[in-house]
XYZ file of C-alpha atoms in Angstrom:
384
model
C -14.986 -2.417 -39.674
C -13.360 -4.427 -36.863
C -10.084 -5.552 -35.806
C -8.781 -9.116 -34.311
C -5.468 -8.626 -32.113
C -3.780 -12.040 -31.130
C -1.509 -11.728 -28.115
C 1.656 -14.191 -28.597
C 2.642 -14.349 -24.767
C 6.428 -15.725 -25.544
C 9.684 -13.884 -25.655
C 13.395 -15.466 -26.018
C 14.438 -13.382 -23.120
C 13.018 -10.207 -21.151
C 13.735 -6.618 -22.025
C 14.525 -4.895 -18.787
C 12.005 -2.143 -19.399
C 8.528 -4.466 -20.297
C 5.931 -4.977 -18.238
C 3.921 -6.751 -20.718
C 2.493 -10.203 -20.087
C 4.925 -12.732 -21.886
C 6.783 -16.095 -20.549
C 10.263 -17.086 -21.717
C 9.458 -20.763 -21.502
C 8.302 -22.111 -24.847
C 7.002 -25.239 -23.108
C 3.362 -24.453 -23.665
C 3.633 -23.133 -27.232
C 1.863 -25.687 -28.984
C -1.120 -25.559 -26.447
C -1.056 -22.145 -26.565
C -1.447 -22.157 -30.421
C -4.198 -24.521 -29.951
C -6.104 -22.330 -27.118
C -5.575 -19.280 -29.275
C -7.362 -21.076 -32.328
C -10.347 -22.490 -30.004
C -11.087 -18.630 -28.783
C -10.923 -17.389 -32.140
C -13.826 -19.900 -32.959
C -15.643 -19.451 -29.550
C -16.177 -15.676 -30.149
C -16.921 -15.564 -33.764
C -20.513 -14.398 -33.063
C -19.610 -11.559 -30.745
C -20.068 -8.745 -33.274
C -22.287 -10.616 -35.648
C -19.482 -10.881 -37.870
C -20.927 -12.790 -40.273
C -23.512 -10.261 -41.369
C -21.730 -8.877 -44.427
C -24.770 -6.004 -44.656
C -22.925 -4.520 -42.104
C -19.608 -3.125 -43.246
C -18.448 -2.414 -39.284
C -18.952 -5.935 -38.871
C -16.407 -7.096 -41.087
C -12.674 -7.672 -40.050
C -10.402 -5.245 -41.739
C -7.096 -5.901 -39.619
C -5.567 -8.907 -37.983
C -2.592 -8.094 -35.884
C -0.263 -10.446 -34.048
C 1.345 -8.924 -30.943
C 3.123 -9.867 -27.918
C 5.704 -10.858 -26.639
C 7.335 -11.728 -29.405
C 4.949 -13.091 -32.368
C 7.858 -13.772 -34.677
C 8.661 -16.792 -32.122
C 5.965 -18.528 -34.053
C 6.578 -20.959 -36.905
C 5.208 -19.933 -40.605
C 2.783 -22.786 -40.233
C 1.654 -21.825 -36.527
C 0.846 -17.985 -38.182
C -0.910 -19.697 -40.953
C -3.093 -21.859 -38.882
C -4.106 -18.973 -36.795
C -5.105 -16.708 -39.915
C -6.849 -19.632 -41.323
C -9.135 -20.043 -38.265
C -9.670 -16.254 -38.495
C -10.721 -16.616 -42.160
C -13.038 -19.894 -41.352
C -14.801 -18.098 -38.923
C -15.205 -14.423 -39.549
C -16.216 -12.098 -42.577
C -12.886 -10.854 -43.564
C -12.522 -7.909 -46.241
C -10.984 -8.419 -49.335
C -7.419 -6.988 -48.534
C -7.037 -6.774 -44.731
C -3.937 -5.639 -43.181
C -2.139 -8.389 -41.390
C 0.659 -7.414 -39.064
C 3.302 -9.515 -37.454
C 5.158 -7.805 -34.682
C 9.045 -9.316 -35.304
C 12.325 -8.877 -33.714
C 15.424 -8.607 -35.801
C 17.084 -11.776 -34.689
C 13.992 -13.899 -35.728
C 14.232 -12.109 -39.251
C 16.554 -14.386 -41.075
C 16.650 -14.077 -44.843
C 15.079 -17.273 -45.399
C 12.532 -16.177 -42.629
C 11.679 -13.146 -44.291
C 11.231 -14.805 -47.596
C 9.123 -17.309 -46.018
C 6.830 -14.707 -44.482
C 6.388 -12.933 -47.715
C 4.876 -15.946 -49.174
C 2.293 -15.902 -45.996
C -0.757 -13.920 -45.933
C 1.240 -11.316 -43.521
C 1.167 -8.055 -45.214
C 2.940 -5.843 -42.840
C 5.946 -5.921 -40.377
C 6.217 -4.251 -37.049
C 9.838 -4.720 -36.276
C 11.327 -4.033 -32.685
C 14.504 -2.070 -33.641
C 14.577 0.245 -30.672
C 18.229 1.430 -31.037
C 20.914 1.022 -33.519
C 23.510 1.446 -30.853
C 25.076 -1.676 -29.339
C 25.320 -0.388 -25.893
C 21.450 0.766 -25.881
C 20.503 -2.773 -26.821
C 22.504 -4.326 -24.266
C 21.219 -2.095 -21.337
C 17.623 -2.909 -22.627
C 18.595 -6.492 -22.883
C 17.365 -6.663 -26.212
C 17.849 -10.134 -27.740
C 19.177 -9.047 -30.899
C 22.407 -6.704 -32.043
C 23.014 -3.693 -33.915
C 24.409 -5.850 -36.979
C 20.975 -8.000 -36.921
C 18.994 -4.641 -36.888
C 20.727 -3.369 -39.824
C 20.667 -6.732 -41.668
C 16.944 -7.339 -41.235
C 15.912 -4.259 -42.670
C 18.009 -4.759 -45.792
C 16.263 -8.168 -46.242
C 13.091 -7.051 -45.178
C 12.434 -4.026 -47.388
C 13.323 -6.488 -50.465
C 10.106 -8.229 -50.088
C 7.733 -6.134 -47.703
C 6.524 -2.523 -48.770
C 4.401 -1.924 -45.486
C 6.939 -2.062 -42.760
C 6.837 -0.323 -39.146
C 9.712 0.114 -36.935
C 10.210 0.890 -33.277
C 12.680 3.483 -31.810
C 13.130 4.275 -28.166
C 14.239 7.778 -27.127
C 15.058 9.455 -23.875
C 17.597 6.332 -23.026
C 20.240 7.213 -20.209
C 23.600 8.090 -22.388
C 21.780 8.804 -25.741
C 22.969 12.065 -26.776
C 20.880 14.414 -29.221
C 23.391 13.455 -31.971
C 23.101 9.779 -31.500
C 19.193 10.246 -31.380
C 19.547 11.822 -34.608
C 21.657 9.321 -36.210
C 19.111 6.421 -35.099
C 16.272 8.368 -37.105
C 18.405 8.776 -39.899
C 19.573 5.299 -40.058
C 15.880 4.163 -40.060
C 15.005 6.846 -42.597
C 17.734 5.361 -44.926
C 15.963 2.045 -45.348
C 12.839 4.010 -46.733
C 10.691 2.880 -44.099
C 7.192 4.285 -44.358
C 5.972 4.129 -40.648
C 7.960 4.888 -37.285
C 6.655 4.201 -33.720
C 8.825 6.076 -31.240
C 8.283 5.853 -27.574
C 10.091 7.345 -24.216
C 11.930 4.713 -22.293
C 9.460 4.470 -19.083
C 10.300 2.847 -15.930
C 7.718 0.404 -14.870
C 7.317 -0.709 -11.382
C 8.635 -4.366 -10.652
C 10.598 -4.259 -14.001
C 14.376 -5.289 -14.181
C 15.108 -1.263 -15.339
C 13.527 -0.029 -11.992
C 15.765 -2.335 -10.086
C 18.783 -1.227 -11.974
C 17.977 2.236 -11.380
C 17.116 1.857 -7.704
C 20.622 0.135 -7.213
C 22.478 2.948 -9.188
C 23.882 0.745 -12.018
C 21.650 2.873 -14.611
C 20.638 6.576 -14.461
C 17.135 7.613 -14.111
C 15.737 8.856 -17.602
C 15.402 12.426 -17.662
C 12.324 14.252 -18.722
C 13.790 17.191 -20.344
C 16.021 14.920 -22.396
C 13.022 12.676 -23.852
C 11.258 16.066 -24.423
C 14.136 17.368 -26.609
C 14.396 13.959 -28.333
C 10.792 14.103 -28.932
C 10.774 17.257 -30.625
C 13.808 16.379 -32.719
C 11.920 13.431 -33.898
C 8.773 15.317 -34.661
C 10.731 17.756 -36.551
C 12.975 15.336 -38.778
C 10.176 12.974 -39.670
C 7.792 15.905 -40.953
C 10.589 17.206 -42.909
C 10.931 13.748 -44.382
C 7.083 13.289 -45.474
C 5.843 11.632 -42.518
C 2.362 12.669 -41.055
C 2.284 12.876 -37.161
C -1.114 11.242 -36.794
C -0.739 9.793 -33.376
C 1.508 10.997 -30.316
C 3.820 8.039 -30.932
C 3.040 7.527 -34.365
C 4.539 8.440 -37.825
C 3.339 7.379 -41.312
C 3.518 8.458 -45.021
C 0.194 9.000 -46.554
C -1.417 5.603 -47.060
C 0.729 3.728 -44.584
C -1.025 4.620 -41.045
C -1.431 1.545 -39.074
C -5.092 0.708 -39.689
C -5.196 -1.968 -36.588
C -3.833 0.942 -34.061
C -6.080 3.522 -35.892
C -9.044 1.570 -35.403
C -8.176 1.675 -31.403
C -7.833 5.245 -31.433
C -11.114 5.936 -33.368
C -13.341 4.183 -30.891
C -13.754 0.835 -33.285
C -14.900 -2.409 -32.219
C -12.191 -5.307 -31.746
C -11.630 -8.762 -30.307
C -8.493 -9.491 -28.121
C -7.292 -12.835 -28.382
C -5.045 -14.395 -25.791
C -3.754 -14.138 -22.497
C -3.907 -10.508 -21.218
C -5.726 -9.349 -24.367
C -8.220 -6.886 -24.365
C -11.632 -6.184 -26.129
C -14.045 -3.396 -26.854
C -17.409 -3.473 -28.635
C -18.437 0.164 -28.107
C -20.281 -0.263 -24.958
C -18.213 -2.829 -22.873
C -14.482 -3.565 -22.324
C -13.196 -7.235 -22.045
C -9.969 -8.555 -20.422
C -8.533 -12.136 -20.723
C -6.648 -13.524 -17.443
C -3.135 -12.474 -17.575
C -1.795 -16.194 -16.724
C -0.771 -18.828 -19.784
C -1.757 -22.020 -17.700
C -4.926 -20.620 -16.849
C -5.861 -19.232 -20.056
C -5.033 -22.906 -21.801
C -6.856 -24.715 -19.251
C -10.100 -22.551 -19.542
C -10.179 -23.099 -23.036
C -9.601 -26.731 -22.964
C -12.558 -26.543 -20.883
C -14.610 -24.641 -23.182
C -14.594 -21.515 -21.198
C -13.593 -18.079 -22.121
C -11.076 -16.711 -19.739
C -12.536 -13.333 -19.960
C -13.913 -10.275 -17.516
C -16.006 -7.519 -18.679
C -16.936 -4.113 -17.549
C -19.829 -1.813 -18.769
C -18.363 1.444 -19.352
C -20.151 4.539 -18.022
C -20.544 7.575 -20.078
C -17.559 9.137 -18.057
C -15.226 6.249 -19.096
C -16.407 6.762 -22.643
C -15.967 10.554 -22.334
C -12.729 9.871 -20.652
C -11.321 7.634 -23.194
C -12.382 9.715 -26.144
C -10.360 12.642 -24.817
C -7.436 10.543 -24.162
C -7.503 9.071 -27.688
C -8.715 12.200 -29.412
C -5.921 14.420 -28.282
C -3.214 11.949 -29.194
C -4.164 12.092 -32.690
C -4.661 14.126 -35.806
C -8.201 13.829 -35.515
C -8.477 15.838 -32.471
C -11.624 15.824 -30.034
C -14.877 16.917 -32.049
C -16.642 19.557 -29.500
C -19.697 18.616 -31.712
C -19.471 14.847 -30.795
C -18.776 15.874 -27.102
C -22.187 17.588 -27.210
C -24.190 14.984 -29.356
C -22.795 11.927 -27.600
C -22.288 12.952 -24.066
C -24.664 15.821 -23.445
C -24.037 19.778 -22.828
C -23.006 19.135 -19.086
C -19.637 17.179 -20.538
C -19.281 19.824 -23.241
C -19.406 22.598 -20.825
C -17.059 21.041 -18.486
C -14.511 20.502 -21.193
C -14.536 24.024 -22.353
C -14.011 25.117 -18.852
C -11.019 22.612 -18.290
C -9.361 23.388 -21.478
C -9.220 27.353 -21.133
C -6.073 27.382 -19.228
C -4.334 24.992 -21.924
C -5.701 27.301 -24.723
C -4.444 30.636 -22.927
C -1.192 28.751 -22.569
C -0.995 27.916 -26.282
C -0.841 24.294 -25.271
C -4.274 23.536 -26.971
C -6.243 25.010 -29.852
C -9.407 25.065 -31.375
C -10.100 24.928 -35.206
C -13.186 23.978 -36.934
C -14.599 22.859 -33.573
C -11.940 20.415 -32.941
C -9.700 20.701 -30.116
C -6.166 19.639 -30.725
C -2.685 19.986 -28.835
C -0.569 22.450 -30.646
C 3.043 21.878 -31.145
C 3.908 22.945 -27.854
C 1.466 20.863 -26.007
C 2.134 17.492 -28.122
C 4.702 16.198 -25.643
C 2.350 16.924 -22.677
C -0.635 15.361 -24.378
C -1.181 12.710 -21.640
C -1.010 14.985 -18.778
C -3.269 17.635 -20.370
C -5.798 14.834 -21.020
C -6.079 13.715 -17.656
C -6.738 17.402 -16.485
C -9.888 17.337 -18.708
C -11.291 13.874 -17.368
C -14.419 13.996 -15.853
C -14.772 11.996 -12.673
C -17.790 10.911 -10.605
C -20.490 12.351 -13.014
C -22.789 9.239 -12.506
């Protein structure tokens, strides 16, 4: 199975912590939608997606990410979905996700979305506290966050929401209350991330000028432990480092990334992967639109070396419940890589940060928050 990711590079306003590609000007939205549709058409034969005999060449997921995809009209969303259906072999019941912000999800809007092909909402709540939302420069307020979930759960069963932890001033009790508020709506999926300070963001500047305190790793680590414990008690499966889902509600789109499946990224800055090479579109709205108007794909590609693919598998595998298969390491990458992995992982096994069960390498409960750092120590560099 394969997936299509469609990047919508527009936001009403810039969140202080965000370093994704987007524009707060909507002037080129009409041209962008036409360019997105054109790229969808131009790339229809990339994975021989019309070959229905090969199930891995069917489209299983369509994901609208961004930016803020909920700034699109229902007609624009339907137009892009129709363009996919007209040009690709789509499975009977695909997962079609729309990332949305609470301020875009009025009762009328939710009702219209429920009548569209969209069958999964990913809502950027981040926090239910007014002070947190203001600090992050979110476009919605706490009341809108509550109201949109009250309405969305009337019409959508498959809903994910985002929460951010490690926010300066967010106490353990406040964080617990954020989680409990989310759980009170019966949401089956939660994605949760530590507040990270990226270079050249407004948040970095606010911290450097002393207006906001620097996030503390110890606070974030504690919040993470509270999150894991609370959600697991409530029937959630911690299937990826930042993602928790009830049985049957894992994100099919994101799981495809972590399991190394093929996907096409449509839109400026979007990435693609076909099992052997990775591609990425130009991260510039004007250049992207102009290229498509000239019948040119604004994409660069690189062939992944065996080291690249090994390192990527280590990174994604350790973040998920599926772990890293030692058998796959030997079969796909060779004995040299397996020997190296065993040697590098020994200290983490000794420190109870990693474990091996049924020939699968996984982080322990103690090692989960440190997963990315552990993975980097297992990377194999300069093999070729």
